[in-house]
XYZ file of C-alpha atoms in Angstrom:
65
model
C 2.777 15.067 -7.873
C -0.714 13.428 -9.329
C 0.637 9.934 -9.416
C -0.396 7.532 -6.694
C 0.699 4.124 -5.713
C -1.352 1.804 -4.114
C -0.789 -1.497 -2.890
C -3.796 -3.725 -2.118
C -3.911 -7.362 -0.671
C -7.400 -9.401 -0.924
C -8.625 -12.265 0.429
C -11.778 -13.767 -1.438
C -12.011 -11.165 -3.564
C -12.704 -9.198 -0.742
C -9.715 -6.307 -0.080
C -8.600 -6.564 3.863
C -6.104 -4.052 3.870
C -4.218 -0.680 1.183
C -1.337 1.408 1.123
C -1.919 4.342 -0.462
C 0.881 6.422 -0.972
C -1.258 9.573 -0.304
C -1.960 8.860 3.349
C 1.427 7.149 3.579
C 0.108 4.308 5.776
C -1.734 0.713 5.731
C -5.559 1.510 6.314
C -7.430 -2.228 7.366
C -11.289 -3.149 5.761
C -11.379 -6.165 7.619
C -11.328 -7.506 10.919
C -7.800 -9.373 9.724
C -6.828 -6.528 7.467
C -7.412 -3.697 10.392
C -4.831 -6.417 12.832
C -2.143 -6.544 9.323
C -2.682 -2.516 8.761
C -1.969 -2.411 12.852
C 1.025 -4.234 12.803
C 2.921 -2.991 9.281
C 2.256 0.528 10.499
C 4.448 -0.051 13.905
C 7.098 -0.965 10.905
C 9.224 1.880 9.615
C 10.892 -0.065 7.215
C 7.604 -1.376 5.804
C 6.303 2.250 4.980
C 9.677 3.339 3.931
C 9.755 0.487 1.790
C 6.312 1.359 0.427
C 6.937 4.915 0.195
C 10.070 4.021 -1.516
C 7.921 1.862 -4.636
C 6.412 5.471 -5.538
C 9.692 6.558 -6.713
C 10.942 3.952 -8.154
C 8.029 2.375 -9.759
C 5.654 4.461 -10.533
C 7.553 7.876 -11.658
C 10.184 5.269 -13.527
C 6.886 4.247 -15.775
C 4.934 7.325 -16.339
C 7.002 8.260 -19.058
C 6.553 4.783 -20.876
C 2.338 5.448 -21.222
């Protein structure tokens, strides 16, 4: 229940926009990234897809560390 995944994308070193598996949605920090947050929110299949990387990513690997 402690683990988190978060997905980032930057732009000149700069990050425009997260998923964070805790809120369960994209949240923008850039005038582009708040328009990409926007639309792959109206996306179910995005955040399911996100959601989804929690389970099989992250609580595949804890074990391994």
């Amino acid at each position: 229940n402690d683990i988190e995944y978060i997905y980032s994308t930057y732009f000149n070193k700069i990050e425009d926009v997260r998923f964070s598996s805790k809120v369960g949605k994209y949240v923008g920090y850039t005038e582009p990234g708040l328009m990409y947050a926007k639309n792959w929110n109206k996306d179910p299949s995005e955040l399911a897809r996100r959601k989804a990387q929690k389970e099989t990513y992250c609580k595949h690997n804890v074990d391994v560390d």
